[in-house]
JSON list of C-alpha atoms and ligand atoms in Angstrom, two decimals:
[
{"chain": "A", "resi": 1092, "resn": "MET", "atom": "CA", "xyz": [-17.11, 17.23, -44.78]},
{"chain": "A", "resi": 1093, "resn": "LEU", "atom": "CA", "xyz": [-17.02, 15.36, -40.85]},
{"chain": "A", "resi": 1094, "resn": "LYS", "atom": "CA", "xyz": [-19.60, 12.96, -41.72]},
{"chain": "A", "resi": 1095, "resn": "GLU", "atom": "CA", "xyz": [-17.29, 11.61, -44.73]},
{"chain": "A", "resi": 1096, "resn": "ASN", "atom": "CA", "xyz": [-14.35, 11.88, -42.96]},
{"chain": "A", "resi": 1097, "resn": "LEU", "atom": "CA", "xyz": [-15.66, 9.72, -40.48]},
{"chain": "A", "resi": 1098, "resn": "GLU", "atom": "CA", "xyz": [-17.22, 7.02, -42.50]},
{"chain": "A", "resi": 1099, "resn": "ASN", "atom": "CA", "xyz": [-14.23, 6.80, -44.27]},
{"chain": "A", "resi": 1100, "resn": "VAL", "atom": "CA", "xyz": [-12.13, 6.11, -41.44]},
{"chain": "A", "resi": 1101, "resn": "ARG", "atom": "CA", "xyz": [-14.41, 3.32, -40.38]},
{"chain": "A", "resi": 1102, "resn": "LYS", "atom": "CA", "xyz": [-14.27, 1.97, -44.11]},
{"chain": "A", "resi": 1103, "resn": "ASN", "atom": "CA", "xyz": [-10.29, 1.79, -43.60]},
{"chain": "A", "resi": 1104, "resn": "ILE", "atom": "CA", "xyz": [-10.55, 0.41, -40.37]},
{"chain": "A", "resi": 1105, "resn": "LYS", "atom": "CA", "xyz": [-12.97, -2.70, -41.63]},
{"chain": "A", "resi": 1106, "resn": "LYS", "atom": "CA", "xyz": [-10.78, -2.73, -44.44]},
{"chain": "A", "resi": 1107, "resn": "SER", "atom": "CA", "xyz": [-7.93, -3.97, -42.65]},
{"chain": "A", "resi": 1108, "resn": "CYS", "atom": "CA", "xyz": [-9.50, -5.55, -40.34]},
{"chain": "A", "resi": 1109, "resn": "GLU", "atom": "CA", "xyz": [-10.68, -7.89, -42.69]},
{"chain": "A", "resi": 1110, "resn": "ILE", "atom": "CA", "xyz": [-6.28, -7.63, -44.43]},
{"chain": "A", "resi": 1111, "resn": "ALA", "atom": "CA", "xyz": [-5.49, -8.80, -40.61]},
{"chain": "A", "resi": 1112, "resn": "GLY", "atom": "CA", "xyz": [-8.45, -11.15, -40.60]},
{"chain": "A", "resi": 1113, "resn": "ARG", "atom": "CA", "xyz": [-9.35, -9.43, -37.38]},
{"chain": "A", "resi": 1114, "resn": "ASP", "atom": "CA", "xyz": [-13.50, -8.92, -36.29]},
{"chain": "A", "resi": 1115, "resn": "GLU", "atom": "CA", "xyz": [-14.02, -5.09, -36.74]},
{"chain": "A", "resi": 1116, "resn": "LYS", "atom": "CA", "xyz": [-15.78, -5.54, -32.95]},
{"chain": "A", "resi": 1117, "resn": "GLU", "atom": "CA", "xyz": [-12.05, -5.40, -31.54]},
{"chain": "A", "resi": 1118, "resn": "VAL", "atom": "CA", "xyz": [-11.72, -2.25, -32.92]},
{"chain": "A", "resi": 1119, "resn": "THR", "atom": "CA", "xyz": [-12.03, 1.27, -31.36]},
{"chain": "A", "resi": 1120, "resn": "LEU", "atom": "CA", "xyz": [-12.06, 4.85, -32.89]},
{"chain": "A", "resi": 1121, "resn": "ILE", "atom": "CA", "xyz": [-11.10, 7.77, -30.64]},
{"chain": "A", "resi": 1122, "resn": "ALA", "atom": "CA", "xyz": [-11.60, 10.46, -32.73]},
{"chain": "A", "resi": 1123, "resn": "VAL", "atom": "CA", "xyz": [-8.84, 12.79, -31.34]},
{"chain": "A", "resi": 1124, "resn": "SER", "atom": "CA", "xyz": [-10.45, 16.50, -30.92]},
{"chain": "A", "resi": 1125, "resn": "LYS", "atom": "CA", "xyz": [-7.50, 18.95, -29.88]},
{"chain": "A", "resi": 1126, "resn": "THR", "atom": "CA", "xyz": [-8.29, 22.35, -30.94]},
{"chain": "A", "resi": 1127, "resn": "LYS", "atom": "CA", "xyz": [-11.33, 21.42, -32.21]},
{"chain": "A", "resi": 1128, "resn": "PRO", "atom": "CA", "xyz": [-14.75, 23.06, -31.07]},
{"chain": "A", "resi": 1129, "resn": "LEU", "atom": "CA", "xyz": [-17.58, 21.14, -29.05]},
{"chain": "A", "resi": 1130, "resn": "SER", "atom": "CA", "xyz": [-19.68, 22.14, -32.33]},
{"chain": "A", "resi": 1131, "resn": "ASP", "atom": "CA", "xyz": [-17.69, 19.45, -33.96]},
{"chain": "A", "resi": 1132, "resn": "ILE", "atom": "CA", "xyz": [-17.59, 17.16, -31.63]},
{"chain": "A", "resi": 1133, "resn": "GLU", "atom": "CA", "xyz": [-21.38, 17.84, -30.65]},
{"chain": "A", "resi": 1134, "resn": "GLU", "atom": "CA", "xyz": [-22.12, 16.22, -34.63]},
{"chain": "A", "resi": 1135, "resn": "LEU", "atom": "CA", "xyz": [-20.28, 13.54, -34.47]},
{"chain": "A", "resi": 1136, "resn": "MET", "atom": "CA", "xyz": [-22.00, 12.36, -31.16]},
{"chain": "A", "resi": 1137, "resn": "THR", "atom": "CA", "xyz": [-25.04, 12.29, -34.40]},
{"chain": "A", "resi": 1138, "resn": "TYR", "atom": "CA", "xyz": [-23.32, 9.62, -36.26]},
{"chain": "A", "resi": 1139, "resn": "GLY", "atom": "CA", "xyz": [-22.70, 7.08, -33.61]},
{"chain": "A", "resi": 1140, "resn": "GLU", "atom": "CA", "xyz": [-18.75, 8.80, -32.60]},
{"chain": "A", "resi": 1141, "resn": "THR", "atom": "CA", "xyz": [-18.77, 8.00, -28.69]},
{"chain": "A", "resi": 1142, "resn": "GLU", "atom": "CA", "xyz": [-15.33, 7.87, -27.90]},
{"chain": "A", "resi": 1143, "resn": "PHE", "atom": "CA", "xyz": [-12.90, 11.06, -27.89]},
{"chain": "A", "resi": 1144, "resn": "GLY", "atom": "CA", "xyz": [-9.92, 12.28, -27.40]},
{"chain": "A", "resi": 1145, "resn": "GLU", "atom": "CA", "xyz": [-7.38, 14.88, -26.23]},
{"chain": "A", "resi": 1146, "resn": "ASN", "atom": "CA", "xyz": [-3.91, 15.42, -24.96]},
{"chain": "A", "resi": 1147, "resn": "LYS", "atom": "CA", "xyz": [-4.38, 18.57, -22.95]},
{"chain": "A", "resi": 1148, "resn": "VAL", "atom": "CA", "xyz": [-6.45, 18.39, -19.25]},
{"chain": "A", "resi": 1149, "resn": "GLN", "atom": "CA", "xyz": [-7.57, 22.29, -19.25]},
{"chain": "A", "resi": 1150, "resn": "GLU", "atom": "CA", "xyz": [-9.01, 21.46, -22.52]},
{"chain": "A", "resi": 1151, "resn": "LEU", "atom": "CA", "xyz": [-10.45, 18.16, -21.85]},
{"chain": "A", "resi": 1152, "resn": "CYS", "atom": "CA", "xyz": [-11.87, 19.30, -18.29]},
{"chain": "A", "resi": 1153, "resn": "ASP", "atom": "CA", "xyz": [-13.64, 22.73, -20.41]},
{"chain": "A", "resi": 1154, "resn": "LYS", "atom": "CA", "xyz": [-15.06, 20.33, -22.94]},
{"chain": "A", "resi": 1155, "resn": "TYR", "atom": "CA", "xyz": [-15.95, 17.57, -20.21]},
{"chain": "A", "resi": 1156, "resn": "GLU", "atom": "CA", "xyz": [-18.44, 21.09, -18.40]},
{"chain": "A", "resi": 1157, "resn": "ASN", "atom": "CA", "xyz": [-19.78, 22.39, -22.07]},
{"chain": "A", "resi": 1158, "resn": "ILE", "atom": "CA", "xyz": [-20.62, 19.49, -23.73]},
{"chain": "A", "resi": 1159, "resn": "SER", "atom": "CA", "xyz": [-24.88, 18.29, -24.61]},
{"chain": "A", "resi": 1160, "resn": "LYS", "atom": "CA", "xyz": [-24.76, 14.86, -23.77]},
{"chain": "A", "resi": 1161, "resn": "PRO", "atom": "CA", "xyz": [-21.57, 12.95, -22.05]},
{"chain": "A", "resi": 1162, "resn": "VAL", "atom": "CA", "xyz": [-19.61, 11.36, -23.89]},
{"chain": "A", "resi": 1163, "resn": "ASN", "atom": "CA", "xyz": [-15.84, 8.73, -22.96]},
{"chain": "A", "resi": 1164, "resn": "TRP", "atom": "CA", "xyz": [-13.20, 11.01, -22.84]},
{"chain": "A", "resi": 1165, "resn": "HIS", "atom": "CA", "xyz": [-9.71, 9.72, -23.29]},
{"chain": "A", "resi": 1166, "resn": "LEU", "atom": "CA", "xyz": [-6.23, 11.77, -22.08]},
{"chain": "A", "resi": 1167, "resn": "ILE", "atom": "CA", "xyz": [-4.09, 10.73, -24.84]},
{"chain": "A", "resi": 1168, "resn": "GLY", "atom": "CA", "xyz": [-1.11, 13.78, -23.65]},
{"chain": "A", "resi": 1169, "resn": "HIS", "atom": "CA", "xyz": [1.80, 13.55, -21.07]},
{"chain": "A", "resi": 1170, "resn": "LEU", "atom": "CA", "xyz": [-0.26, 14.34, -17.43]},
{"chain": "A", "resi": 1171, "resn": "GLN", "atom": "CA", "xyz": [1.69, 16.15, -15.12]},
{"chain": "A", "resi": 1172, "resn": "THR", "atom": "CA", "xyz": [1.57, 14.74, -11.99]},
{"chain": "A", "resi": 1173, "resn": "ASN", "atom": "CA", "xyz": [0.03, 18.38, -10.72]},
{"chain": "A", "resi": 1174, "resn": "LYS", "atom": "CA", "xyz": [-2.65, 18.03, -13.25]},
{"chain": "A", "resi": 1175, "resn": "VAL", "atom": "CA", "xyz": [-4.57, 14.51, -12.09]},
{"chain": "A", "resi": 1176, "resn": "LYS", "atom": "CA", "xyz": [-6.41, 15.88, -9.74]},
{"chain": "A", "resi": 1177, "resn": "TYR", "atom": "CA", "xyz": [-8.53, 17.38, -12.19]},
{"chain": "A", "resi": 1178, "resn": "ILE", "atom": "CA", "xyz": [-8.59, 14.31, -14.47]},
{"chain": "A", "resi": 1179, "resn": "VAL", "atom": "CA", "xyz": [-9.12, 11.27, -12.51]},
{"chain": "A", "resi": 1180, "resn": "ASP", "atom": "CA", "xyz": [-12.74, 11.31, -12.54]},
{"chain": "A", "resi": 1181, "resn": "LYS", "atom": "CA", "xyz": [-13.26, 12.93, -16.44]},
{"chain": "A", "resi": 1182, "resn": "ALA", "atom": "CA", "xyz": [-11.19, 10.67, -18.51]},
{"chain": "A", "resi": 1183, "resn": "CYS", "atom": "CA", "xyz": [-12.18, 6.61, -18.97]},
{"chain": "A", "resi": 1184, "resn": "LEU", "atom": "CA", "xyz": [-8.58, 5.77, -19.50]},
{"chain": "A", "resi": 1185, "resn": "ILE", "atom": "CA", "xyz": [-5.41, 7.27, -19.61]},
{"chain": "A", "resi": 1186, "resn": "HIS", "atom": "CA", "xyz": [-3.47, 6.49, -22.47]},
{"chain": "A", "resi": 1187, "resn": "SER", "atom": "CA", "xyz": [0.02, 8.20, -20.79]},
{"chain": "A", "resi": 1188, "resn": "VAL", "atom": "CA", "xyz": [1.08, 6.79, -17.62]},
{"chain": "A", "resi": 1189, "resn": "ASP", "atom": "CA", "xyz": [4.88, 6.74, -18.51]},
{"chain": "A", "resi": 1190, "resn": "SER", "atom": "CA", "xyz": [6.27, 6.11, -14.27]},
{"chain": "A", "resi": 1191, "resn": "VAL", "atom": "CA", "xyz": [5.47, 5.06, -11.24]},
{"chain": "A", "resi": 1192, "resn": "HIS", "atom": "CA", "xyz": [5.77, 8.51, -9.63]},
{"chain": "A", "resi": 1193, "resn": "LEU", "atom": "CA", "xyz": [2.56, 9.20, -11.61]},
{"chain": "A", "resi": 1194, "resn": "ALA", "atom": "CA", "xyz": [0.46, 6.06, -11.47]},
{"chain": "A", "resi": 1195, "resn": "LYS", "atom": "CA", "xyz": [0.56, 6.89, -7.71]},
{"chain": "A", "resi": 1196, "resn": "GLU", "atom": "CA", "xyz": [-0.52, 9.98, -8.05]},
{"chain": "A", "resi": 1197, "resn": "ILE", "atom": "CA", "xyz": [-3.08, 8.86, -9.23]},
{"chain": "A", "resi": 1198, "resn": "GLU", "atom": "CA", "xyz": [-3.68, 5.99, -7.01]},
{"chain": "A", "resi": 1199, "resn": "LYS", "atom": "CA", "xyz": [-3.58, 8.77, -4.77]},
{"chain": "A", "resi": 1200, "resn": "GLN", "atom": "CA", "xyz": [-6.30, 11.31, -6.32]},
{"chain": "A", "resi": 1201, "resn": "ALA", "atom": "CA", "xyz": [-8.58, 8.29, -6.95]},
{"chain": "A", "resi": 1202, "resn": "GLU", "atom": "CA", "xyz": [-9.01, 7.00, -3.97]},
{"chain": "A", "resi": 1203, "resn": "LYS", "atom": "CA", "xyz": [-10.36, 10.48, -2.91]},
{"chain": "A", "resi": 1204, "resn": "LYS", "atom": "CA", "xyz": [-12.41, 10.21, -5.90]},
{"chain": "A", "resi": 1205, "resn": "LYS", "atom": "CA", "xyz": [-13.56, 7.37, -4.81]},
{"chain": "A", "resi": 1206, "resn": "VAL", "atom": "CA", "xyz": [-13.11, 5.92, -8.67]},
{"chain": "A", "resi": 1207, "resn": "ILE", "atom": "CA", "xyz": [-10.90, 3.40, -10.16]},
{"chain": "A", "resi": 1208, "resn": "ALA", "atom": "CA", "xyz": [-8.55, 4.50, -13.57]},
{"chain": "A", "resi": 1209, "resn": "ASN", "atom": "CA", "xyz": [-8.09, 2.95, -15.81]},
{"chain": "A", "resi": 1210, "resn": "ILE", "atom": "CA", "xyz": [-4.46, 3.24, -17.55]},
{"chain": "A", "resi": 1211, "resn": "LEU", "atom": "CA", "xyz": [-2.56, 2.27, -20.19]},
{"chain": "A", "resi": 1212, "resn": "ILE", "atom": "CA", "xyz": [1.80, 2.55, -20.22]},
{"chain": "A", "resi": 1213, "resn": "GLN", "atom": "CA", "xyz": [2.85, 4.43, -22.59]},
{"chain": "A", "resi": 1214, "resn": "VAL", "atom": "CA", "xyz": [6.02, 2.63, -24.34]},
{"chain": "A", "resi": 1215, "resn": "ASN", "atom": "CA", "xyz": [9.01, 4.43, -26.39]},
{"chain": "A", "resi": 1216, "resn": "ILE", "atom": "CA", "xyz": [8.92, 1.84, -28.51]},
{"chain": "A", "resi": 1217, "resn": "ALA", "atom": "CA", "xyz": [11.19, 3.59, -31.22]},
{"chain": "A", "resi": 1218, "resn": "HIS", "atom": "CA", "xyz": [13.75, 4.90, -28.14]},
{"chain": "A", "resi": 1219, "resn": "GLU", "atom": "CA", "xyz": [12.57, 8.60, -29.58]},
{"chain": "A", "resi": 1220, "resn": "ASP", "atom": "CA", "xyz": [14.80, 11.21, -27.71]},
{"chain": "A", "resi": 1221, "resn": "THR", "atom": "CA", "xyz": [11.60, 13.51, -28.20]},
{"chain": "A", "resi": 1222, "resn": "LYS", "atom": "CA", "xyz": [9.27, 11.28, -27.28]},
{"chain": "A", "resi": 1223, "resn": "PHE", "atom": "CA", "xyz": [7.32, 10.32, -23.55]},
{"chain": "A", "resi": 1224, "resn": "GLY", "atom": "CA", "xyz": [6.97, 6.70, -22.08]},
{"chain": "A", "resi": 1225, "resn": "ILE", "atom": "CA", "xyz": [9.00, 4.16, -21.07]},
{"chain": "A", "resi": 1226, "resn": "ASP", "atom": "CA", "xyz": [12.05, 2.14, -22.28]},
{"chain": "A", "resi": 1227, "resn": "GLU", "atom": "CA", "xyz": [10.36, -1.95, -23.41]},
{"chain": "A", "resi": 1228, "resn": "ASN", "atom": "CA", "xyz": [13.22, -3.01, -20.45]},
{"chain": "A", "resi": 1229, "resn": "ASN", "atom": "CA", "xyz": [11.45, -1.21, -17.69]},
{"chain": "A", "resi": 1230, "resn": "ILE", "atom": "CA", "xyz": [8.26, -2.93, -17.94]},
{"chain": "A", "resi": 1231, "resn": "TYR", "atom": "CA", "xyz": [8.30, -5.66, -15.33]},
{"chain": "A", "resi": 1232, "resn": "GLU", "atom": "CA", "xyz": [10.02, -3.45, -12.98]},
{"chain": "A", "resi": 1233, "resn": "ILE", "atom": "CA", "xyz": [6.86, -0.44, -12.81]},
{"chain": "A", "resi": 1234, "resn": "LEU", "atom": "CA", "xyz": [4.01, -2.99, -13.41]},
{"chain": "A", "resi": 1235, "resn": "ASP", "atom": "CA", "xyz": [5.25, -5.07, -10.35]},
{"chain": "A", "resi": 1236, "resn": "GLU", "atom": "CA", "xyz": [5.00, -1.97, -8.25]},
{"chain": "A", "resi": 1237, "resn": "ILE", "atom": "CA", "xyz": [1.68, -0.52, -9.96]},
{"chain": "A", "resi": 1238, "resn": "LYS", "atom": "CA", "xyz": [0.13, -4.27, -9.57]},
{"chain": "A", "resi": 1239, "resn": "ASN", "atom": "CA", "xyz": [-0.49, -3.11, -6.20]},
{"chain": "A", "resi": 1240, "resn": "PHE", "atom": "CA", "xyz": [-3.02, -0.55, -6.49]},
{"chain": "A", "resi": 1241, "resn": "LYS", "atom": "CA", "xyz": [-5.80, -0.39, -5.42]},
{"chain": "A", "resi": 1242, "resn": "HIS", "atom": "CA", "xyz": [-7.62, 2.15, -7.42]},
{"chain": "A", "resi": 1243, "resn": "VAL", "atom": "CA", "xyz": [-5.51, 2.00, -10.80]},
{"chain": "A", "resi": 1244, "resn": "LYS", "atom": "CA", "xyz": [-6.13, -0.97, -13.29]},
{"chain": "A", "resi": 1245, "resn": "VAL", "atom": "CA", "xyz": [-3.52, -1.25, -15.54]},
{"chain": "A", "resi": 1246, "resn": "GLN", "atom": "CA", "xyz": [-5.34, -2.19, -19.20]},
{"chain": "A", "resi": 1247, "resn": "GLY", "atom": "CA", "xyz": [-3.34, -2.71, -21.89]},
{"chain": "A", "resi": 1248, "resn": "LEU", "atom": "CA", "xyz": [-0.33, -0.21, -23.33]},
{"chain": "A", "resi": 1249, "resn": "MET", "atom": "CA", "xyz": [0.29, 2.62, -25.53]},
{"chain": "A", "resi": 1250, "resn": "THR", "atom": "CA", "xyz": [2.88, 4.07, -28.28]},
{"chain": "A", "resi": 1251, "resn": "ILE", "atom": "CA", "xyz": [2.99, 7.15, -30.34]},
{"chain": "A", "resi": 1252, "resn": "ALA", "atom": "CA", "xyz": [5.17, 5.50, -33.39]},
{"chain": "A", "resi": 1253, "resn": "PRO", "atom": "CA", "xyz": [7.52, 7.90, -35.37]},
{"chain": "A", "resi": 1254, "resn": "PHE", "atom": "CA", "xyz": [6.44, 10.58, -38.04]},
{"chain": "A", "resi": 1255, "resn": "VAL", "atom": "CA", "xyz": [6.98, 8.68, -41.39]},
{"chain": "A", "resi": 1256, "resn": "GLN", "atom": "CA", "xyz": [6.36, 9.64, -44.71]},
{"chain": "A", "resi": 1257, "resn": "ASN", "atom": "CA", "xyz": [5.55, 5.28, -45.61]},
{"chain": "A", "resi": 1258, "resn": "PRO", "atom": "CA", "xyz": [3.26, 3.99, -42.71]},
{"chain": "A", "resi": 1259, "resn": "GLU", "atom": "CA", "xyz": [5.38, 0.77, -43.47]},
{"chain": "A", "resi": 1260, "resn": "GLU", "atom": "CA", "xyz": [8.33, 2.15, -41.72]},
{"chain": "A", "resi": 1261, "resn": "ASN", "atom": "CA", "xyz": [6.24, 1.54, -38.47]},
{"chain": "A", "resi": 1262, "resn": "ARG", "atom": "CA", "xyz": [4.93, -1.71, -38.63]},
{"chain": "A", "resi": 1263, "resn": "GLU", "atom": "CA", "xyz": [8.03, -3.56, -36.86]},
{"chain": "A", "resi": 1264, "resn": "TYR", "atom": "CA", "xyz": [7.21, -1.20, -34.01]},
{"chain": "A", "resi": 1265, "resn": "PHE", "atom": "CA", "xyz": [3.63, -2.35, -33.96]},
{"chain": "A", "resi": 1266, "resn": "ARG", "atom": "CA", "xyz": [5.09, -6.08, -33.95]},
{"chain": "A", "resi": 1267, "resn": "LYS", "atom": "CA", "xyz": [7.04, -5.21, -30.92]},
{"chain": "A", "resi": 1268, "resn": "MET", "atom": "CA", "xyz": [4.59, -3.43, -29.36]},
{"chain": "A", "resi": 1269, "resn": "HIS", "atom": "CA", "xyz": [1.84, -6.07, -29.95]},
{"chain": "A", "resi": 1270, "resn": "GLN", "atom": "CA", "xyz": [4.35, -8.63, -28.77]},
{"chain": "A", "resi": 1271, "resn": "LEU", "atom": "CA", "xyz": [4.99, -7.36, -26.06]},
{"chain": "A", "resi": 1272, "resn": "LEU", "atom": "CA", "xyz": [1.57, -7.06, -24.96]},
{"chain": "A", "resi": 1273, "resn": "LEU", "atom": "CA", "xyz": [1.92, -10.89, -25.62]},
{"chain": "A", "resi": 1274, "resn": "ASP", "atom": "CA", "xyz": [4.39, -11.86, -23.37]},
{"chain": "A", "resi": 1275, "resn": "ILE", "atom": "CA", "xyz": [3.02, -9.40, -20.60]},
{"chain": "A", "resi": 1276, "resn": "LYS", "atom": "CA", "xyz": [-0.14, -11.16, -20.92]},
{"chain": "A", "resi": 1277, "resn": "SER", "atom": "CA", "xyz": [1.74, -14.84, -20.82]},
{"chain": "A", "resi": 1278, "resn": "LYS", "atom": "CA", "xyz": [2.47, -13.83, -16.89]},
{"chain": "A", "resi": 1279, "resn": "ASN", "atom": "CA", "xyz": [-0.96, -13.18, -15.90]},
{"chain": "A", "resi": 1280, "resn": "ILE", "atom": "CA", "xyz": [0.26, -10.60, -13.56]},
{"chain": "A", "resi": 1281, "resn": "ASP", "atom": "CA", "xyz": [-2.58, -10.01, -10.79]},
{"chain": "A", "resi": 1282, "resn": "ASN", "atom": "CA", "xyz": [-4.88, -6.77, -11.56]},
{"chain": "A", "resi": 1283, "resn": "ILE", "atom": "CA", "xyz": [-2.66, -6.05, -14.72]},
{"chain": "A", "resi": 1284, "resn": "ASP", "atom": "CA", "xyz": [-5.13, -6.42, -17.99]},
{"chain": "A", "resi": 1285, "resn": "MET", "atom": "CA", "xyz": [-4.06, -6.48, -21.64]},
{"chain": "A", "resi": 1286, "resn": "SER", "atom": "CA", "xyz": [-6.68, -6.24, -23.39]},
{"chain": "A", "resi": 1287, "resn": "ILE", "atom": "CA", "xyz": [-5.83, -2.56, -25.36]},
{"chain": "A", "resi": 1288, "resn": "LEU", "atom": "CA", "xyz": [-3.19, -1.76, -27.19]},
{"chain": "A", "resi": 1289, "resn": "SER", "atom": "CA", "xyz": [-4.12, 1.82, -28.25]},
{"chain": "A", "resi": 1290, "resn": "MET", "atom": "CA", "xyz": [-1.55, 2.30, -31.54]},
{"chain": "A", "resi": 1291, "resn": "GLY", "atom": "CA", "xyz": [-2.21, 4.31, -34.94]},
{"chain": "A", "resi": 1292, "resn": "MET", "atom": "CA", "xyz": [-2.84, 7.92, -35.97]},
{"chain": "A", "resi": 1293, "resn": "THR", "atom": "CA", "xyz": [-3.80, 9.43, -39.06]},
{"chain": "A", "resi": 1294, "resn": "ASN", "atom": "CA", "xyz": [-1.04, 7.98, -40.54]},
{"chain": "A", "resi": 1295, "resn": "ASP", "atom": "CA", "xyz": [-0.38, 4.82, -40.06]},
{"chain": "A", "resi": 1296, "resn": "TYR", "atom": "CA", "xyz": [-3.31, 3.58, -37.93]},
{"chain": "A", "resi": 1297, "resn": "MET", "atom": "CA", "xyz": [-4.47, 0.97, -40.77]},
{"chain": "A", "resi": 1298, "resn": "VAL", "atom": "CA", "xyz": [-0.85, -0.56, -40.72]},
{"chain": "A", "resi": 1299, "resn": "ALA", "atom": "CA", "xyz": [-1.34, -0.09, -37.08]},
{"chain": "A", "resi": 1300, "resn": "ILE", "atom": "CA", "xyz": [-4.60, -2.40, -36.93]},
{"chain": "A", "resi": 1301, "resn": "GLU", "atom": "CA", "xyz": [-3.26, -4.79, -39.36]},
{"chain": "A", "resi": 1302, "resn": "GLU", "atom": "CA", "xyz": [-0.02, -5.80, -36.30]},
{"chain": "A", "resi": 1303, "resn": "GLY", "atom": "CA", "xyz": [-2.73, -5.75, -33.57]},
{"chain": "A", "resi": 1304, "resn": "ALA", "atom": "CA", "xyz": [-4.09, -2.55, -32.60]},
{"chain": "A", "resi": 1305, "resn": "THR", "atom": "CA", "xyz": [-7.40, -2.29, -30.62]},
{"chain": "A", "resi": 1306, "resn": "MET", "atom": "CA", "xyz": [-7.59, 0.97, -30.72]},
{"chain": "A", "resi": 1307, "resn": "VAL", "atom": "CA", "xyz": [-6.05, 3.94, -32.77]},
{"chain": "A", "resi": 1308, "resn": "ARG", "atom": "CA", "xyz": [-6.65, 7.54, -32.75]},
{"chain": "A", "resi": 1309, "resn": "VAL", "atom": "CA", "xyz": [-7.02, 9.49, -35.67]},
{"chain": "A", "resi": 1310, "resn": "GLY", "atom": "CA", "xyz": [-7.55, 13.24, -35.32]},
{"chain": "A", "resi": 1311, "resn": "THR", "atom": "CA", "xyz": [-6.33, 14.86, -38.70]},
{"chain": "A", "resi": 1312, "resn": "GLY", "atom": "CA", "xyz": [-8.13, 11.81, -40.38]},
{"chain": "A", "resi": 1313, "resn": "ILE", "atom": "CA", "xyz": [-11.45, 13.02, -38.85]},
{"chain": "A", "resi": 1314, "resn": "PHE", "atom": "CA", "xyz": [-11.33, 16.69, -38.15]},
{"chain": "A", "resi": 1315, "resn": "GLY", "atom": "CA", "xyz": [-8.97, 17.87, -40.84]},
{"chain": "A", "resi": 1316, "resn": "GLU", "atom": "CA", "xyz": [-5.80, 20.06, -40.11]},
{"chain": "A", "resi": 1317, "resn": "ARG", "atom": "CA", "xyz": [-4.96, 21.34, -36.74]},
{"chain": "A", "resi": 1318, "resn": "ASN", "atom": "CA", "xyz": [-4.98, 25.15, -36.90]},
{"chain": "A", "resi": 1319, "resn": "TYR", "atom": "CA", "xyz": [-2.92, 25.88, -33.58]},
{"chain": "A", "resi": 1320, "resn": "ASN", "atom": "CA", "xyz": [-2.64, 29.31, -33.85]},
{"chain": "A", "resi": 1321, "resn": "ILE", "atom": "CA", "xyz": [-6.63, 30.25, -33.79]},
{"chain": "B", "resi": 2289, "resn": "PLP", "atom": "C1", "xyz": [-2.71, 14.28, -31.71]},
{"chain": "B", "resi": 2289, "resn": "PLP", "atom": "C2", "xyz": [-2.26, 13.04, -31.61]},
{"chain": "B", "resi": 2289, "resn": "PLP", "atom": "C3", "xyz": [-3.36, 12.19, -32.16]},
{"chain": "B", "resi": 2289, "resn": "PLP", "atom": "C4", "xyz": [-3.99, 11.94, -33.97]},
{"chain": "B", "resi": 2289, "resn": "PLP", "atom": "O1", "xyz": [-3.18, 12.61, -34.58]},
{"chain": "B", "resi": 2289, "resn": "PLP", "atom": "P1", "xyz": [-3.35, 12.73, -36.55]},
{"chain": "B", "resi": 2289, "resn": "PLP", "atom": "O2", "xyz": [-2.31, 12.45, -36.69]},
{"chain": "B", "resi": 2289, "resn": "PLP", "atom": "O3", "xyz": [-4.04, 14.42, -36.47]},
{"chain": "B", "resi": 2289, "resn": "PLP", "atom": "O4", "xyz": [-4.13, 11.30, -36.06]},
{"chain": "B", "resi": 2289, "resn": "PLP", "atom": "C5", "xyz": [-2.89, 10.64, -31.62]},
{"chain": "B", "resi": 2289, "resn": "PLP", "atom": "N1", "xyz": [-2.29, 10.10, -30.20]},
{"chain": "B", "resi": 2289, "resn": "PLP", "atom": "C6", "xyz": [-2.02, 11.34, -29.70]},
{"chain": "B", "resi": 2289, "resn": "PLP", "atom": "C7", "xyz": [-1.25, 10.79, -28.64]},
{"chain": "B", "resi": 2289, "resn": "PLP", "atom": "C8", "xyz": [-2.17, 12.95, -30.49]},
{"chain": "B", "resi": 2289, "resn": "PLP", "atom": "O5", "xyz": [-1.45, 13.39, -29.31]}
]
């Protein structure tokens, strides 16, 4: 099942790239493995999948320690400042930075561990009360501080679009995110890179790719439904 699902997602990514006239190499698939066992991850590795996403620090650390071969771990869930120290040298990319306060702690811990932490700024583009992420109107204020950090490197933006039945409803949000990324890029801010746009999940990754996503985060579409009760 995992093999077929993965092939299917890869096929859809290719299709969306064709529709958008994009090179499929521009899009990285992150297999969101939260709640799923290491055996699933290791099976996917044999099909060439190298990027895995987790939303909890503890789960990411456990899997990091126990996996048979190293992979690239993406922290995609909300990060509390007191947990930064556990993750800063384990995640290849932290997708969910939503305050200067958090970035400051990442800077501090990255310096301690002598690493550069790659981060994305999470934007709450649909202004949902239930979601983390900054308001896009505050982005320049935040970047203006983070650009001075020596051990934190902003690589782009991330968003979690609303949960909708019809993915077309999210197209306007994906478009806004892409425009925001281009606006920031055009300002050529020192130490701020805008090469990654992380958006699109199982329900809407095809629309996200059509609108410029360079990373899609797919869980259910690869692993099947999650069971939180086990
Ligand atoms: C769980 C999760 C995903 C994957 O969701 P699916 O709908 O299962 O594809 C993507 N991004 C984030 C931030 C998540 O927490």
